[in-house]
Tab-separated table of C-alpha atoms in Angstrom:
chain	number	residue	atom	x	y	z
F	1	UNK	CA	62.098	101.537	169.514
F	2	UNK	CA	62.694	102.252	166.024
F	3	UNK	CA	66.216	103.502	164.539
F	4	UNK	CA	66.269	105.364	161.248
F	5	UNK	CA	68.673	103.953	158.465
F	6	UNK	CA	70.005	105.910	155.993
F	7	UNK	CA	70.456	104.479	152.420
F	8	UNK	CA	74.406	104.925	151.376
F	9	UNK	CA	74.821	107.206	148.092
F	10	UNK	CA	74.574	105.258	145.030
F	11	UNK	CA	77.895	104.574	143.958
F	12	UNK	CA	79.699	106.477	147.018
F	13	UNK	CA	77.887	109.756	145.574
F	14	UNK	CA	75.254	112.220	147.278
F	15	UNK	CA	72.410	113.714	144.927
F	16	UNK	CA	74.570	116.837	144.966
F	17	UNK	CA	77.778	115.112	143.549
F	18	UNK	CA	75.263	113.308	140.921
F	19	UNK	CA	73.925	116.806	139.871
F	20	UNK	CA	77.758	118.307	139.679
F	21	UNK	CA	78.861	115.499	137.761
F	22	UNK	CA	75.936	115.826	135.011
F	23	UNK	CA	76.403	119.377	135.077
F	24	UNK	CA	80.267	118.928	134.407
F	25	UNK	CA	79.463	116.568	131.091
F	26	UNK	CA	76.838	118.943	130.258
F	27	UNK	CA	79.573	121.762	130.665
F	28	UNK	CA	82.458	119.835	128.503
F	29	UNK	CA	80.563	118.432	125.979
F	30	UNK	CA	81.154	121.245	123.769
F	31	UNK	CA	84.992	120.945	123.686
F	32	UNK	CA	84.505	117.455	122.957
F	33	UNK	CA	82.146	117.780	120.087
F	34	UNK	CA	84.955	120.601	118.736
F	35	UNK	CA	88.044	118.165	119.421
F	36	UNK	CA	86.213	115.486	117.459
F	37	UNK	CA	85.271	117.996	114.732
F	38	UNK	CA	88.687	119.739	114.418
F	39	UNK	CA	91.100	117.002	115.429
F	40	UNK	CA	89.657	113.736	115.179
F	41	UNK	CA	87.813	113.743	111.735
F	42	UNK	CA	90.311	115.601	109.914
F	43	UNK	CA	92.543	112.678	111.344
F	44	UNK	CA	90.698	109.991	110.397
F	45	UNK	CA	89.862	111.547	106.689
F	46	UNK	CA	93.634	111.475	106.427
F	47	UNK	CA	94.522	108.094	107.233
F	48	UNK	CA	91.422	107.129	104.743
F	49	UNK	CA	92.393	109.107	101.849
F	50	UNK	CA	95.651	107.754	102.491
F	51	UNK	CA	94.901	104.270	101.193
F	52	UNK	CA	93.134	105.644	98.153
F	53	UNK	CA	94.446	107.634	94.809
F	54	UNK	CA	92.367	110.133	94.960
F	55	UNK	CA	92.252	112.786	92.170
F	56	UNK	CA	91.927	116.449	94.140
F	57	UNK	CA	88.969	118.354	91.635
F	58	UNK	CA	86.527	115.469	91.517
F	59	UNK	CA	87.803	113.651	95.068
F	60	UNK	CA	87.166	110.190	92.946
F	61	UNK	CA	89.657	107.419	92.820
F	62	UNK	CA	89.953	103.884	93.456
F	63	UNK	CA	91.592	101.638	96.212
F	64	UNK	CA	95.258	100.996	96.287
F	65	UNK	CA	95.963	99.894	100.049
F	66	UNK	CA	99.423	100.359	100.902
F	67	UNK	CA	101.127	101.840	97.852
F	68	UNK	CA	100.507	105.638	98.493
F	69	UNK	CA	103.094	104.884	102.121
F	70	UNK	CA	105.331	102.379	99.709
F	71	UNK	CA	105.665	105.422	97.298
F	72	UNK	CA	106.631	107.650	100.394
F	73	UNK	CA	109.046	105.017	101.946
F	74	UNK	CA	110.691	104.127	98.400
F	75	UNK	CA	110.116	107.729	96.426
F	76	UNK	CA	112.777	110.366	96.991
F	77	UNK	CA	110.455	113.106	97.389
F	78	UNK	CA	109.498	112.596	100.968
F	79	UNK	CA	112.657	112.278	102.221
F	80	UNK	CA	114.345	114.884	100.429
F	81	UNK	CA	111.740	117.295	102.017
F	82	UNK	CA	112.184	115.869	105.097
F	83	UNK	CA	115.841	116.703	105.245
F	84	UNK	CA	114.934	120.022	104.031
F	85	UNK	CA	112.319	120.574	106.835
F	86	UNK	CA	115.193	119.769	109.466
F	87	UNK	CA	117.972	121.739	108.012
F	88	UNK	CA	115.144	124.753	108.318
F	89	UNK	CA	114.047	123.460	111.593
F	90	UNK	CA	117.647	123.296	113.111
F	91	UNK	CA	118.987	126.395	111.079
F	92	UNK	CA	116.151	129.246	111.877
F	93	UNK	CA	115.734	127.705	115.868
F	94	UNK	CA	119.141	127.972	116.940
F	95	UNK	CA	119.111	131.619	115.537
F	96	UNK	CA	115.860	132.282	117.397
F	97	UNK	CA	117.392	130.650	120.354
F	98	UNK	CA	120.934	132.792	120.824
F	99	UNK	CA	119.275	136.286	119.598
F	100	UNK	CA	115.874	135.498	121.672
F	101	UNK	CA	118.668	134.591	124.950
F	102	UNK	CA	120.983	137.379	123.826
F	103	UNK	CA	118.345	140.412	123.708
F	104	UNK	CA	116.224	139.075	126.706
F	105	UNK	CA	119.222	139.242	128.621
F	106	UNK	CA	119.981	142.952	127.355
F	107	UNK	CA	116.660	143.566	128.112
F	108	UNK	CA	116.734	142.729	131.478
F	109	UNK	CA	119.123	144.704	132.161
F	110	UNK	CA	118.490	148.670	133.786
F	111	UNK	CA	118.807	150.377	130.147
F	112	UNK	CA	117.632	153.712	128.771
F	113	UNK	CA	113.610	153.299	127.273
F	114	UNK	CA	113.991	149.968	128.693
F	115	UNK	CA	109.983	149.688	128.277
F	116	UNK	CA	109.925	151.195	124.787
F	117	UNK	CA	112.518	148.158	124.088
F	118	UNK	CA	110.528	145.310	125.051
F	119	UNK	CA	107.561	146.664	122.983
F	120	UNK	CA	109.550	147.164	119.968
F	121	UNK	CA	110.980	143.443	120.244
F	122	UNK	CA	107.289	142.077	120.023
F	123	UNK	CA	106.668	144.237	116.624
F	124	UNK	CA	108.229	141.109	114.444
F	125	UNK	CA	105.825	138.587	116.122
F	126	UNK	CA	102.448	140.472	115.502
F	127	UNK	CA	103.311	141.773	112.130
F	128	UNK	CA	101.125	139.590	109.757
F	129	UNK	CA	103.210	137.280	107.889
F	130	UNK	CA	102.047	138.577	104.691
F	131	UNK	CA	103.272	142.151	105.178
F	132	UNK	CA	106.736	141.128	106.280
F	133	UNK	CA	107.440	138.637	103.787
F	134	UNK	CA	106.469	141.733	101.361
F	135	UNK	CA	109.272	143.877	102.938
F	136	UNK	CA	111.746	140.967	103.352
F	137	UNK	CA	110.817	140.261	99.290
F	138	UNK	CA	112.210	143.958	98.312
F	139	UNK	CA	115.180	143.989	101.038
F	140	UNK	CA	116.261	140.528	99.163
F	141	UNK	CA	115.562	141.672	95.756
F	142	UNK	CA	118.692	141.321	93.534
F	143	UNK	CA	118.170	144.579	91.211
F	144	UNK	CA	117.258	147.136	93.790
F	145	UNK	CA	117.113	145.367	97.248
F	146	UNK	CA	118.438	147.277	100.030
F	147	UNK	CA	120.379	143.776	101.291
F	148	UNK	CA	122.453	143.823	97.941
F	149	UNK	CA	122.816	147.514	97.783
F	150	UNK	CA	124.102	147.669	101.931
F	151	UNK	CA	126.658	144.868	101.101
F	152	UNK	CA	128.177	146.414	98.109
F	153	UNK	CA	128.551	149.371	99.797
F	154	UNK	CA	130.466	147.539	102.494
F	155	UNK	CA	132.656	146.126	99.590
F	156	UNK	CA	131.609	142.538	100.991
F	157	UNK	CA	130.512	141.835	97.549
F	158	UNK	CA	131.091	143.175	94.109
F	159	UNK	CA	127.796	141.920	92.364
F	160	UNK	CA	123.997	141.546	93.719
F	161	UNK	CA	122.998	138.166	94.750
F	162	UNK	CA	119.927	136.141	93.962
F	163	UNK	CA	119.060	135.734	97.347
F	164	UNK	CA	115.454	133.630	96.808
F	165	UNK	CA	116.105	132.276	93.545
F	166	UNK	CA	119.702	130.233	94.228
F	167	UNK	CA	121.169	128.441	96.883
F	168	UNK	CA	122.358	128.310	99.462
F	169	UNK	CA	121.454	131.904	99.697
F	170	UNK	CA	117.431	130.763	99.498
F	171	UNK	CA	117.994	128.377	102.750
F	172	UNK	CA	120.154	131.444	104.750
F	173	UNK	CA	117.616	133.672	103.462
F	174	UNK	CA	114.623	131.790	104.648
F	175	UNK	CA	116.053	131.143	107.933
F	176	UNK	CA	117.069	134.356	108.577
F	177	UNK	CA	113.590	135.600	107.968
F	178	UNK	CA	111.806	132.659	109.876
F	179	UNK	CA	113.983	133.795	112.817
F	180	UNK	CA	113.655	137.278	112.912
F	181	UNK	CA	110.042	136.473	112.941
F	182	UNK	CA	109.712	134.298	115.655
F	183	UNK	CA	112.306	135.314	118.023
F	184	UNK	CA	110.054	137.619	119.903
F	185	UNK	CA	108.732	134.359	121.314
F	186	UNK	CA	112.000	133.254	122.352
F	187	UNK	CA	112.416	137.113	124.081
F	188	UNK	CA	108.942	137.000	125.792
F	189	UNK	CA	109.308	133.318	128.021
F	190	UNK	CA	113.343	133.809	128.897
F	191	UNK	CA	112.897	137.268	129.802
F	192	UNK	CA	109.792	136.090	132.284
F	193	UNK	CA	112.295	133.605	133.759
F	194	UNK	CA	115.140	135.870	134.364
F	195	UNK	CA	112.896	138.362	136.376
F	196	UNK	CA	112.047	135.094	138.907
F	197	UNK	CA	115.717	134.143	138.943
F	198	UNK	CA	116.724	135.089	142.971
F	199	UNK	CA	119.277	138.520	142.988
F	200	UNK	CA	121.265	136.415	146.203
F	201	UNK	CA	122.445	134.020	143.525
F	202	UNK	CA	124.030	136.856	141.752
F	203	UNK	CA	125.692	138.245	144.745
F	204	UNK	CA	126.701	134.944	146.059
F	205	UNK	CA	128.697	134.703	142.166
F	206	UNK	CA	129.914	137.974	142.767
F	207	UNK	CA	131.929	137.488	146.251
F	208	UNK	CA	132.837	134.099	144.809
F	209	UNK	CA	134.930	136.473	142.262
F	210	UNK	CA	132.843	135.279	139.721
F	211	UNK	CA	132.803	137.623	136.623
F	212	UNK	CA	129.704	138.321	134.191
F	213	UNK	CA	130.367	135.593	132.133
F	214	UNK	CA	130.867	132.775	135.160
F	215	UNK	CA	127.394	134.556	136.112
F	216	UNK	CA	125.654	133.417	133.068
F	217	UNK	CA	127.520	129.791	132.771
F	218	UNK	CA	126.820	129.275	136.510
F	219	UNK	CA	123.894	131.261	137.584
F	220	UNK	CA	121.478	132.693	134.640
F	221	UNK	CA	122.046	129.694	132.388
F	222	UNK	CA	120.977	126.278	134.722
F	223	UNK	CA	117.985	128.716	136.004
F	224	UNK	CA	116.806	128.974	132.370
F	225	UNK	CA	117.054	125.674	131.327
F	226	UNK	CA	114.071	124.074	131.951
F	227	UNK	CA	112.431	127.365	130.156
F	228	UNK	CA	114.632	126.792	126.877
F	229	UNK	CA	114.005	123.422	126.936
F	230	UNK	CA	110.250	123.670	126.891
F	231	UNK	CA	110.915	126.444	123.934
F	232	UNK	CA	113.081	124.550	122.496
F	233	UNK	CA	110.498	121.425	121.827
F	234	UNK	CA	107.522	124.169	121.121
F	235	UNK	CA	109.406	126.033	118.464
F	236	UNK	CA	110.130	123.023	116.751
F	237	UNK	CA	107.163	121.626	116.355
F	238	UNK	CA	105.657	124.893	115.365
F	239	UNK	CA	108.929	125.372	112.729
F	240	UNK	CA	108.328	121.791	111.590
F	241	UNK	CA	104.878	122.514	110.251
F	242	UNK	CA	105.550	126.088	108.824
F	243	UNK	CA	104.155	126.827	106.370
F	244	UNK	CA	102.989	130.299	105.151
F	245	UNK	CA	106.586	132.146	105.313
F	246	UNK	CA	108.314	129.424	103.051
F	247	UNK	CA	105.532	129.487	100.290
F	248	UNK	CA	105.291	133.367	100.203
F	249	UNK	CA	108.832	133.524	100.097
F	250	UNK	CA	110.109	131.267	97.840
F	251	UNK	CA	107.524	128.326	96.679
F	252	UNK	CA	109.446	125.504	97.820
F	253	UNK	CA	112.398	126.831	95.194
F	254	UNK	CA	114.438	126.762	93.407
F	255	UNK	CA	113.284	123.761	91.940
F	256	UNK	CA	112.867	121.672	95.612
F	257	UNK	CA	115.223	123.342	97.468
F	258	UNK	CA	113.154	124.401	100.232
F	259	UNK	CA	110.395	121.986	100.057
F	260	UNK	CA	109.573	121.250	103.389
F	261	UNK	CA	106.734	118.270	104.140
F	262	UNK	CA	104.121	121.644	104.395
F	263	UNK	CA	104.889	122.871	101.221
F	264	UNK	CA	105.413	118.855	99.323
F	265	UNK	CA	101.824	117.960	101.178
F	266	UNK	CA	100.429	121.245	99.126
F	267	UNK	CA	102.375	120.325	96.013
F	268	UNK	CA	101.226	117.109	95.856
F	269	UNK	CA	97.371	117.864	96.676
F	270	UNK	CA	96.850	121.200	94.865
F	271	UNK	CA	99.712	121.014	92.489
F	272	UNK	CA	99.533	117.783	91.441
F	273	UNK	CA	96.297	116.912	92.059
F	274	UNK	CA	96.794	113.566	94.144
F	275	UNK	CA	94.962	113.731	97.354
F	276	UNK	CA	95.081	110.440	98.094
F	277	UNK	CA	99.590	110.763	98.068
F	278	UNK	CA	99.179	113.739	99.634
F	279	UNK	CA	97.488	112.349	102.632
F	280	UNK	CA	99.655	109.763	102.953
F	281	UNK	CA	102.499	112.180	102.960
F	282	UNK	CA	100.563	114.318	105.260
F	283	UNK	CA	100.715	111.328	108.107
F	284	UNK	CA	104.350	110.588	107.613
F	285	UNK	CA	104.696	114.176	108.717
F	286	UNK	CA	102.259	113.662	111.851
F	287	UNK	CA	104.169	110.578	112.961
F	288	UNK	CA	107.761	112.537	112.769
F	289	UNK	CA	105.973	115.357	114.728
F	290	UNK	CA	104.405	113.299	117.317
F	291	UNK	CA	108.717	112.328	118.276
F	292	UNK	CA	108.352	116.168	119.068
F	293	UNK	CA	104.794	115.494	120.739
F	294	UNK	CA	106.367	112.934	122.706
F	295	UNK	CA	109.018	114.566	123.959
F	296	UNK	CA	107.312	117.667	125.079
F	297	UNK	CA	104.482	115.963	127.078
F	298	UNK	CA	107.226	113.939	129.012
F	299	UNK	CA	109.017	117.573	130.147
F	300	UNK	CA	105.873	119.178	130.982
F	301	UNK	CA	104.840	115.888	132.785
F	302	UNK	CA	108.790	115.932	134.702
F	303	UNK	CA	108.089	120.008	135.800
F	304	UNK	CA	104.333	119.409	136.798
């Protein structure tokens, strides 16, 4: 009597887990091949140019190992802009944060064109950034701005201000524009949250005796913050590397005022011509953002 033996799957797999699993590589190869070309080689360019001085038009220059990150560490340009990135950072993301909060809220709420609201709130978000720096431009102009022109009306001032071209009133200008911008963002995730928040919370607050303010302390307020704090780390990063609004609006002025790392990486490669610094500068910047990086895997990773 003869007893039929069946060969186990090479490598614990069936043909049809074989095929799958060449089919899946076939599948993802693509994203790889656009990861390496869009993350990885710009990467690696960076940390090569880095080491070299590199003059921008030709892209000749010689080796000079370590002194491009010396110049960075000793120079006061980088961390001058650096301080200047997190005063921006801090200054237009809390605003984003309590007016984002503070209109999702009144959104949520049973108001009159309550859906002709919530569109309008977007309208900041999508508007190219082009356009509304534009419009911001001529509502901070100090001859015939609207901003100047409202506030002397008021009597809050006597004489226009130079809104872009002095400061402090170029680092409150900026960040008032960088958060009326981005807000929306803010308004579009808390808003989400507070329509999954359970209504027996809020009448359990309400036969406590609690009032609307205990409400949003007790109730609203630890519901949203795992939602803030993922917002939180996302607008950062995101405010941390902008870098279109603060070179349409002012330039990095007056003088250096509102250099940020985006704008002294530009400087330094197009204005200056030094490629080599500029990279360099470019991945002191990446290794402050990956703190951000860091932090926001390891709160997705705690919510998964």
């Amino acid at each position: 009597m003869t007893t039929l033996t069946t060969d186990p799957p090479r490598n614990g797999l069936s043909p049809l887990e074989r095929a799958y699993a060449r089919l899946g590589v076939v599948l993802i190869t693509p994203t790889i091949l656009v990861f390496l070309l869009v993350i990885v080689y710009p990467l690696l360019a960076a940390l090569y140019l880095s080491v070299f001085q590199i003059y921008t038009p030709t892209l000749q220059g010689g080796f000079v190992g370590a002194d491009n990150y010396i110049e960075l560490l000793t120079g006061k340009a980088f961390w001058s802009s650096l301080r200047v990135t997190i005063v921006w950072t801090v200054g237009t993301l809390t605003l984003q944060i309590v007016a984002g909060v503070g209109i999702a809220l009144l959104l949520h709420q049973n108001i009159w064109f309550r859906s002709l609201a919530r569109s309008l709130v977007l309208f900041p978000y999508f508007l190219s950034t082009v356009v509304a720096v534009l419009v911001w431009k001529w509502l901070f102009n100090d001859l015939y701005g609207a901003l100047n022109q409202g506030l002397m009306q008021l009597g809050i001032i006597d004489m226009p201000l130079d809104w872009l071209g002095s400061m402090p009133n170029a680092m409150i200008g900026v960040i008032l524009v960088g958060a009326w911008k981005y807000f929306p963002f803010v308004v579009i995730a808390v808003l989400a949250r507070l329509q999954t928040i359970p209504e027996n919370l809020y009448e359990a607050a309400r036969i406590d005796g609690a009032g609307p303010i205990a409400r949003f302390w007790d109730v609203t307020l630890p519901q949203l913050r795992s939602i803030l704090t993922v917002i939180i780390l996302l607008r950062a990063i995101w405010d941390f590397k902008e870098f279109d609004l603060l070179y349409l609006l002012t330039g990095g002025g007056p003088v250096t005022s509102t250099q940020t790392l985006s704008l002294l990486v530009y400087q330094e490669a197009f204005g200056l011509n030094q490629m080599g610094q500029a990279a360099a500068y470019s991945v002191g910047m990446m290794l402050v953002m990956l703190v951000f990086m860091v932090l926001y895997i390891r709160q997705t990773k705690e919510k998964a």
